[in-house]
Short mmCIF file of C-alpha atoms in Angstrom, two decimals:
data_model
loop_
_atom_site.label_atom_id
_atom_site.label_comp_id
_atom_site.label_asym_id
_atom_site.label_seq_id
_atom_site.Cartn_x
_atom_site.Cartn_y
_atom_site.Cartn_z
CA MET A 28 -166.04 142.81 -36.36
CA SER A 29 -166.15 144.68 -33.05
CA SER A 30 -163.73 142.38 -31.58
CA ASP A 31 -161.49 143.12 -34.47
CA SER A 32 -161.64 146.73 -34.06
CA LEU A 33 -160.80 146.56 -30.43
CA ILE A 34 -157.77 144.52 -31.41
CA HIS A 35 -156.74 146.94 -33.82
CA ALA A 36 -157.14 149.74 -31.19
CA LEU A 37 -155.09 147.83 -28.81
CA ALA A 38 -152.29 147.26 -31.21
CA GLY A 39 -152.51 151.07 -32.29
CA ALA A 40 -152.15 152.09 -28.76
CA LEU A 41 -149.08 149.89 -27.92
CA GLY A 42 -147.59 150.86 -31.29
CA GLY A 43 -147.84 154.37 -30.38
CA ILE A 44 -146.31 154.04 -27.13
CA ALA A 45 -143.26 152.35 -28.76
CA ALA A 46 -143.07 154.92 -31.27
CA MET A 47 -143.53 157.83 -28.74
CA SER A 48 -140.78 156.28 -26.53
CA ALA A 49 -138.14 156.11 -29.25
CA THR A 50 -138.87 159.81 -30.50
CA TYR A 51 -139.85 161.71 -27.62
CA PRO A 52 -137.00 164.07 -27.22
CA LEU A 53 -137.71 165.39 -30.89
CA ILE A 54 -141.26 165.92 -29.79
CA PHE A 55 -140.27 167.71 -26.72
CA LEU A 56 -137.89 169.95 -28.76
CA SER A 57 -140.41 170.69 -31.46
CA THR A 58 -143.00 171.64 -28.80
CA ARG A 59 -140.58 173.95 -26.82
CA ALA A 60 -139.77 175.71 -30.20
CA ALA A 61 -143.40 175.96 -31.14
CA VAL A 62 -144.33 177.90 -27.96
CA GLU A 63 -141.35 180.12 -27.73
CA THR A 64 -142.24 183.66 -28.38
CA LYS A 65 -138.85 185.14 -28.13
CA LYS A 66 -137.12 185.74 -31.67
CA GLU A 67 -134.45 183.41 -30.99
CA ASN A 68 -133.07 181.01 -33.71
CA LYS A 69 -131.37 178.17 -31.78
CA THR A 70 -129.88 175.16 -33.36
CA THR A 71 -131.08 171.80 -32.28
CA TYR A 72 -127.71 171.34 -30.66
CA GLU A 73 -127.98 174.72 -28.73
CA ALA A 74 -131.65 173.89 -27.63
CA VAL A 75 -130.41 170.41 -26.36
CA HIS A 76 -127.39 171.98 -24.48
CA ASP A 77 -129.60 174.55 -22.85
CA ILE A 78 -132.10 172.04 -21.74
CA ILE A 79 -129.47 169.70 -20.27
CA THR A 80 -127.58 172.56 -18.65
CA ARG A 81 -130.82 173.77 -16.79
CA GLU A 82 -132.67 170.57 -16.18
CA GLY A 83 -130.46 167.84 -16.91
CA LEU A 84 -130.70 164.74 -19.24
CA THR A 85 -134.20 163.95 -17.72
CA GLY A 86 -135.33 167.36 -19.08
CA LEU A 87 -135.60 166.06 -22.47
CA TYR A 88 -138.24 163.79 -21.30
CA SER A 89 -140.48 166.13 -19.49
CA GLY A 90 -144.07 165.19 -20.11
CA LEU A 91 -143.22 161.65 -21.23
CA GLY A 92 -145.68 159.99 -18.89
CA SER A 93 -148.63 162.06 -20.09
CA SER A 94 -147.37 161.76 -23.74
CA LEU A 95 -147.51 157.89 -23.46
CA ILE A 96 -150.96 158.18 -22.08
CA GLY A 97 -151.90 160.59 -24.81
CA ILE A 98 -150.49 158.52 -27.76
CA ALA A 99 -152.11 155.38 -26.37
CA VAL A 100 -155.43 157.14 -26.16
CA THR A 101 -154.75 158.90 -29.63
CA GLN A 102 -153.66 155.82 -31.52
CA GLY A 103 -156.07 153.45 -29.79
CA ALA A 104 -159.09 155.73 -30.64
CA TYR A 105 -157.97 156.42 -34.13
CA TYR A 106 -157.53 152.92 -34.99
CA PHE A 107 -160.85 151.89 -33.49
CA PHE A 108 -162.98 154.47 -35.30
CA TYR A 109 -161.06 153.90 -38.53
CA GLU A 110 -161.43 150.24 -38.40
CA ARG A 111 -165.05 150.54 -37.71
CA THR A 112 -165.69 153.25 -40.53
CA ARG A 113 -163.58 151.04 -42.92
CA ALA A 114 -165.66 147.91 -41.94
CA SER A 115 -168.99 149.80 -42.51
CA ILE A 116 -167.83 150.99 -45.90
CA LEU A 117 -166.76 147.63 -47.10
CA ASP A 118 -169.89 146.00 -45.84
CA ARG A 119 -171.67 148.07 -48.26
CA LYS A 120 -169.37 147.27 -51.15
CA SER A 121 -169.58 144.45 -53.45
CA GLY A 122 -166.66 143.03 -55.24
CA SER A 123 -163.42 144.83 -54.04
CA LYS A 124 -162.51 144.63 -50.46
CA ALA A 125 -160.11 147.63 -50.55
CA LEU A 126 -160.90 151.16 -49.94
CA SER A 127 -160.75 153.75 -52.61
CA THR A 128 -158.97 156.93 -52.15
CA LEU A 129 -162.01 158.91 -51.20
CA GLU A 130 -163.22 156.13 -48.92
CA SER A 131 -159.84 156.05 -47.15
CA MET A 132 -160.19 159.96 -46.71
CA LEU A 133 -163.77 159.45 -45.41
CA ALA A 134 -162.49 156.89 -42.94
CA GLY A 135 -159.69 158.93 -41.80
CA LEU A 136 -161.90 162.00 -41.37
CA VAL A 137 -164.29 160.46 -39.10
CA ALA A 138 -161.62 158.59 -37.15
CA GLY A 139 -159.44 161.89 -36.82
CA SER A 140 -162.25 164.13 -35.71
CA ALA A 141 -163.54 161.65 -33.16
CA THR A 142 -159.86 161.20 -31.70
CA ALA A 143 -159.11 164.95 -31.55
CA VAL A 144 -162.19 165.60 -29.40
CA ILE A 145 -161.42 162.54 -27.05
CA SER A 146 -157.54 162.90 -26.80
CA ASN A 147 -157.36 166.68 -26.48
CA PRO A 148 -157.27 166.95 -22.86
CA VAL A 149 -154.48 164.56 -22.57
CA TRP A 150 -152.33 166.81 -25.00
CA VAL A 151 -153.22 169.90 -22.95
CA ILE A 152 -151.61 168.12 -19.98
CA GLN A 153 -148.63 167.05 -21.95
CA THR A 154 -147.99 170.53 -23.58
CA SER A 155 -148.41 172.08 -20.15
CA GLN A 156 -145.75 169.69 -18.61
CA ALA A 157 -143.44 170.07 -21.57
CA VAL A 158 -143.26 173.90 -21.25
CA GLN A 159 -143.52 174.25 -17.49
CA THR A 160 -139.82 174.90 -16.91
CA MET A 161 -139.39 177.37 -19.89
CA GLU A 162 -138.35 180.86 -19.01
CA PRO A 163 -141.23 183.36 -19.05
CA SER A 164 -141.20 185.24 -22.49
CA ASP A 165 -141.80 188.28 -20.89
CA SER A 166 -138.73 188.21 -18.76
CA ALA A 167 -136.40 189.85 -21.36
CA GLY A 168 -135.66 192.65 -18.78
CA GLU A 169 -134.56 190.41 -16.12
CA SER A 170 -130.72 189.79 -15.78
CA ALA A 171 -129.23 186.42 -16.71
CA SER A 172 -128.40 185.71 -12.97
CA SER A 173 -132.11 186.35 -11.92
CA LYS A 174 -133.14 183.86 -14.26
CA ARG A 175 -130.88 181.21 -13.34
CA ALA A 176 -131.81 181.79 -9.76
CA THR A 177 -135.51 181.34 -10.49
CA VAL A 178 -136.36 177.70 -9.75
CA ILE A 179 -139.59 176.12 -11.33
CA LYS A 180 -141.11 173.24 -9.78
CA LYS A 181 -141.97 170.37 -12.23
CA LEU A 182 -145.53 169.27 -11.71
CA GLY A 183 -146.66 165.61 -12.04
CA ILE A 184 -149.66 164.62 -14.08
CA TRP A 185 -152.04 164.97 -11.20
CA GLU A 186 -150.62 168.29 -10.05
CA THR A 187 -150.81 169.60 -13.70
CA ILE A 188 -154.36 168.55 -13.96
CA GLN A 189 -155.30 170.45 -10.77
CA HIS A 190 -153.24 173.55 -11.91
CA ILE A 191 -155.29 173.56 -15.18
CA LEU A 192 -158.43 173.23 -13.43
CA SER A 193 -157.58 176.14 -11.24
CA LYS A 194 -156.80 178.45 -14.03
CA GLY A 195 -159.30 177.62 -16.65
CA GLY A 196 -161.71 175.16 -15.28
CA LEU A 197 -162.93 172.07 -17.23
CA PRO A 198 -163.04 174.00 -20.64
CA ALA A 199 -159.26 174.54 -20.44
CA PHE A 200 -158.71 170.78 -21.28
CA TRP A 201 -160.14 171.60 -24.71
CA ARG A 202 -157.76 174.55 -25.49
CA GLY A 203 -156.73 174.15 -28.98
CA ILE A 204 -159.53 172.04 -30.23
CA GLY A 205 -160.11 174.36 -33.17
CA PRO A 206 -156.55 173.80 -34.73
CA ALA A 207 -156.56 170.14 -33.65
CA LEU A 208 -159.61 169.70 -35.84
CA VAL A 209 -157.93 171.38 -38.66
CA LEU A 210 -154.93 169.19 -38.30
CA VAL A 211 -157.08 166.15 -38.88
CA THR A 212 -156.29 166.50 -42.45
CA ASN A 213 -152.67 165.34 -41.66
CA PRO A 214 -153.57 161.71 -40.51
CA VAL A 215 -156.12 161.56 -43.10
CA LEU A 216 -153.76 162.18 -45.90
CA GLN A 217 -151.09 159.89 -44.14
CA TYR A 218 -153.46 156.94 -43.73
CA THR A 219 -154.96 157.46 -47.20
CA VAL A 220 -151.41 157.41 -48.85
CA PHE A 221 -150.46 154.42 -46.57
CA GLU A 222 -153.57 152.53 -47.55
CA GLN A 223 -153.19 153.10 -51.33
CA LEU A 224 -149.51 152.28 -51.38
CA LYS A 225 -150.17 149.09 -49.28
CA ASN A 226 -152.86 148.06 -51.80
CA LEU A 227 -150.72 148.62 -54.78
CA LEU A 228 -147.73 146.73 -53.47
CA VAL A 229 -150.01 143.97 -52.49
CA LEU A 230 -151.66 143.77 -56.04
CA ARG A 231 -148.10 143.80 -57.63
CA ARG A 232 -147.00 140.93 -55.33
CA THR A 233 -150.07 138.99 -56.07
CA ALA A 234 -149.67 139.48 -59.80
CA LYS A 235 -145.99 138.16 -59.75
CA LEU A 236 -147.21 135.01 -57.54
CA ARG A 237 -149.77 134.33 -60.23
CA ALA A 238 -147.32 134.78 -62.99
CA ALA A 239 -145.01 132.24 -61.37
CA GLY A 240 -148.01 129.94 -61.19
CA GLN A 241 -148.59 130.45 -57.30
CA ARG A 242 -151.79 130.89 -55.43
CA GLY A 243 -152.57 133.25 -52.58
CA PRO A 244 -152.34 137.05 -51.95
CA GLY A 245 -149.09 138.79 -51.85
CA THR A 246 -147.72 139.65 -48.40
CA LEU A 247 -145.94 142.57 -46.82
CA THR A 248 -142.94 142.10 -44.56
CA ASP A 249 -142.13 144.50 -41.46
CA ILE A 250 -139.61 146.29 -43.57
CA ASP A 251 -142.46 146.97 -46.04
CA PHE A 252 -144.62 148.36 -43.54
CA PHE A 253 -141.62 150.48 -42.00
CA PHE A 254 -140.88 152.06 -45.21
CA LEU A 255 -144.56 152.47 -46.22
CA GLY A 256 -145.19 154.32 -42.92
CA ALA A 257 -142.30 156.55 -43.42
CA ILE A 258 -143.01 157.28 -46.99
CA SER A 259 -146.86 158.09 -46.22
CA LYS A 260 -145.68 160.69 -43.58
CA LEU A 261 -142.98 162.17 -45.60
CA GLY A 262 -145.26 162.68 -48.59
CA LYS A 263 -142.72 164.16 -50.80
CA LEU A 264 -142.18 161.49 -53.40
CA ARG A 265 -143.64 161.09 -56.92
CA TRP A 266 -145.43 157.85 -57.70
CA SER A 267 -146.11 156.36 -61.19
CA VAL A 268 -149.93 156.26 -60.54
CA TYR A 269 -151.68 159.41 -61.37
CA SER A 270 -154.06 159.38 -58.32
CA LEU A 271 -151.05 158.84 -55.87
CA GLN A 272 -149.23 161.77 -57.56
CA HIS A 273 -152.11 164.10 -56.50
CA ILE A 274 -152.15 162.56 -52.82
CA PHE A 275 -148.42 163.08 -52.37
CA THR A 276 -148.62 166.78 -53.70
CA LEU A 277 -151.50 167.26 -51.25
CA ASP A 278 -149.62 165.68 -48.34
CA SER A 279 -146.65 168.11 -49.02
CA VAL A 280 -148.91 171.28 -49.35
CA ALA A 281 -150.80 170.00 -46.31
CA THR A 282 -147.66 169.79 -44.15
CA SER A 283 -146.64 173.49 -45.29
CA ILE A 284 -150.26 174.85 -44.55
CA THR A 285 -151.04 172.95 -41.39
CA TYR A 286 -147.71 173.29 -39.48
CA PRO A 287 -148.63 176.87 -38.43
CA TYR A 288 -151.87 175.26 -36.82
CA ILE A 289 -149.46 173.06 -34.97
CA VAL A 290 -147.72 176.02 -33.52
CA ILE A 291 -150.86 177.78 -32.53
CA LYS A 292 -152.40 174.62 -31.07
CA SER A 293 -149.22 173.96 -28.89
CA ARG A 294 -149.40 177.74 -27.66
CA LEU A 295 -153.06 177.47 -26.83
CA GLN A 296 -152.61 174.04 -25.07
CA ALA A 297 -149.75 175.45 -22.97
CA GLY A 298 -152.04 178.09 -21.77
CA HIS A 299 -149.65 181.09 -22.29
CA SER A 300 -150.93 184.48 -21.78
CA SER A 301 -149.85 185.36 -25.20
CA ALA A 302 -152.18 182.83 -26.86
CA LEU A 303 -155.14 184.21 -24.91
CA ARG A 304 -155.20 187.13 -27.36
CA TYR A 305 -155.97 185.10 -30.32
CA LYS A 306 -159.54 185.25 -31.40
CA SER A 307 -159.25 182.32 -33.64
CA ALA A 308 -156.66 179.79 -34.94
CA LEU A 309 -156.27 181.91 -38.02
CA ASP A 310 -155.91 185.14 -36.09
CA GLY A 311 -153.31 183.56 -34.07
CA ILE A 312 -151.29 182.63 -37.20
CA LEU A 313 -151.56 186.24 -38.42
CA THR A 314 -150.67 187.65 -34.92
CA VAL A 315 -147.50 185.51 -34.75
CA ILE A 316 -146.63 186.46 -38.41
CA ARG A 317 -146.95 190.11 -37.67
CA GLU A 318 -145.02 189.83 -34.26
CA GLU A 319 -142.28 187.26 -35.05
CA GLY A 320 -142.30 187.04 -38.84
CA ILE A 321 -143.17 184.00 -41.05
CA SER A 322 -140.37 181.91 -39.33
CA GLY A 323 -142.46 182.28 -36.13
CA VAL A 324 -145.16 179.88 -37.33
CA TYR A 325 -142.45 177.35 -38.52
CA LYS A 326 -140.66 177.05 -35.31
CA GLY A 327 -139.49 173.58 -34.57
CA VAL A 328 -140.61 172.28 -37.98
CA GLY A 329 -137.34 170.42 -38.79
CA ASN A 330 -137.38 168.22 -35.75
CA LYS A 331 -141.17 167.71 -36.11
CA LEU A 332 -140.74 166.46 -39.60
CA ILE A 333 -138.05 164.04 -38.44
CA GLN A 334 -140.07 162.83 -35.44
CA SER A 335 -143.31 162.33 -37.66
CA VAL A 336 -141.55 160.32 -40.09
CA LEU A 337 -139.75 158.01 -37.55
CA THR A 338 -143.10 157.81 -35.52
CA ALA A 339 -145.10 156.78 -38.56
CA ALA A 340 -142.55 154.06 -39.57
CA ILE A 341 -142.24 152.64 -36.21
CA LEU A 342 -146.02 152.87 -35.57
CA PHE A 343 -146.93 150.90 -38.57
CA VAL A 344 -144.59 148.17 -37.99
CA GLY A 345 -145.38 147.94 -34.58
CA GLN A 346 -149.25 148.04 -34.96
CA LYS A 347 -149.06 145.39 -37.59
CA ARG A 348 -147.07 142.97 -35.51
CA ILE A 349 -148.85 143.51 -32.28
CA TYR A 350 -152.20 143.15 -34.03
CA GLU A 351 -151.17 139.78 -35.63
CA MET A 352 -149.62 138.55 -32.31
CA THR A 353 -152.79 139.33 -30.46
CA LYS A 354 -155.12 138.03 -33.14
CA LYS A 355 -153.25 134.64 -32.88
CA ALA A 356 -153.20 134.52 -29.10
CA LEU A 357 -157.08 135.17 -29.05
CA ALA A 358 -157.93 132.97 -31.88
CA PRO A 359 -159.22 130.18 -29.70
CA VAL A 360 -161.36 132.47 -27.65
CA LEU A 361 -162.64 134.38 -30.78
CA ILE A 362 -163.63 131.13 -32.48
CA LYS A 363 -165.67 130.27 -29.57
#
C-alpha cells in the first residue's frame, strides 16, 4: 500500500505540473490583484496590457519555476497523505470499500494540513517572485515618469530565497501559514465532492451493467474525470442526492468565506510592509475591509475561480492517467 501511495503522489505531482503550466497566467493575475493595496479596479484586459507593456509577455510567467516546484510538492504531498489516510480508514472497515462523506473529509483534513505546512515555504518564494516587479503601493506621490524610470531586477529562485532569509530569517518561509491552514477547507470539500460524485457515477454505471446482464464494475473515462474535477471545484450545482446538496452548498459558502483568507495569505507571503500590521488573519481581513472596502478582500476572485476550475479538471484527468500508466509500467516490479 505504501508503494501505491507513492505512485499516487508521483501522479499527483505530474498532474499538478501540467495543470499549473496550462493556467499559470490566471494564477499570476489573481496573485497580483490580491496583493495590490491601491484602490484600482482594473479589468483583466487592462491588467494583462499593463504587465505586457512593463515586463513583456514573459511577465505573465514570473514565478512559474517556483510555482511548478510548489504544485509538485503540494499535489504530491496531498495525494500521498490522502491515500495513506484513506487506506487506513478502509482497512478498518468491513463491507463497502468506498469512503463516506465524513471519512472523505477526515482524509482531506489530514492531507491538507500536512501539505500546508510542508509546501508553505515554496509558495512564499512563488508569491515573492510574482509580485517583485509591482510598483510600490506607497508610491502614489511619484510621477508617472519616475515610476517608469524605476527598474526592478527580477530575482531567480535562489536569489529570492536569499532575499527572504535576509529580510525575515527562516521563519519568513512560513508567513501566511495561519490563513493557509484555514484554507485547508477548500481542498477538503473539493476532494469530498469529487469522491462522492465518483462513487455515485460508478454505482450507476455498475447498476446499468448488471441490468444488461454484464459483470464487472462501472468504469470512468478521462472526460468523466475532467468534468467531475471541474464540478467538484465549482461546487455551485444542485444534485438529486440530499447529502450532496449539502456538500455543494457548503462548497459555495466556503468559497465566499475563504477567498478573503487567500488575499491575506498572499499579502503575508509577499512580505509587504502593509501586511506586517496584521495581528492575525481575521485582523488582516477587517483591516483591508476598513481601508479598501469589501471589494478589497475579493480582488482577483474572478481569475482565481476560472483558474481553480480549469486546474481541478486538468489535475484529476492528469493524475488518473499518469497513475494508471505508472502502475502498469511498474506492475512487473511490484509483483516481484
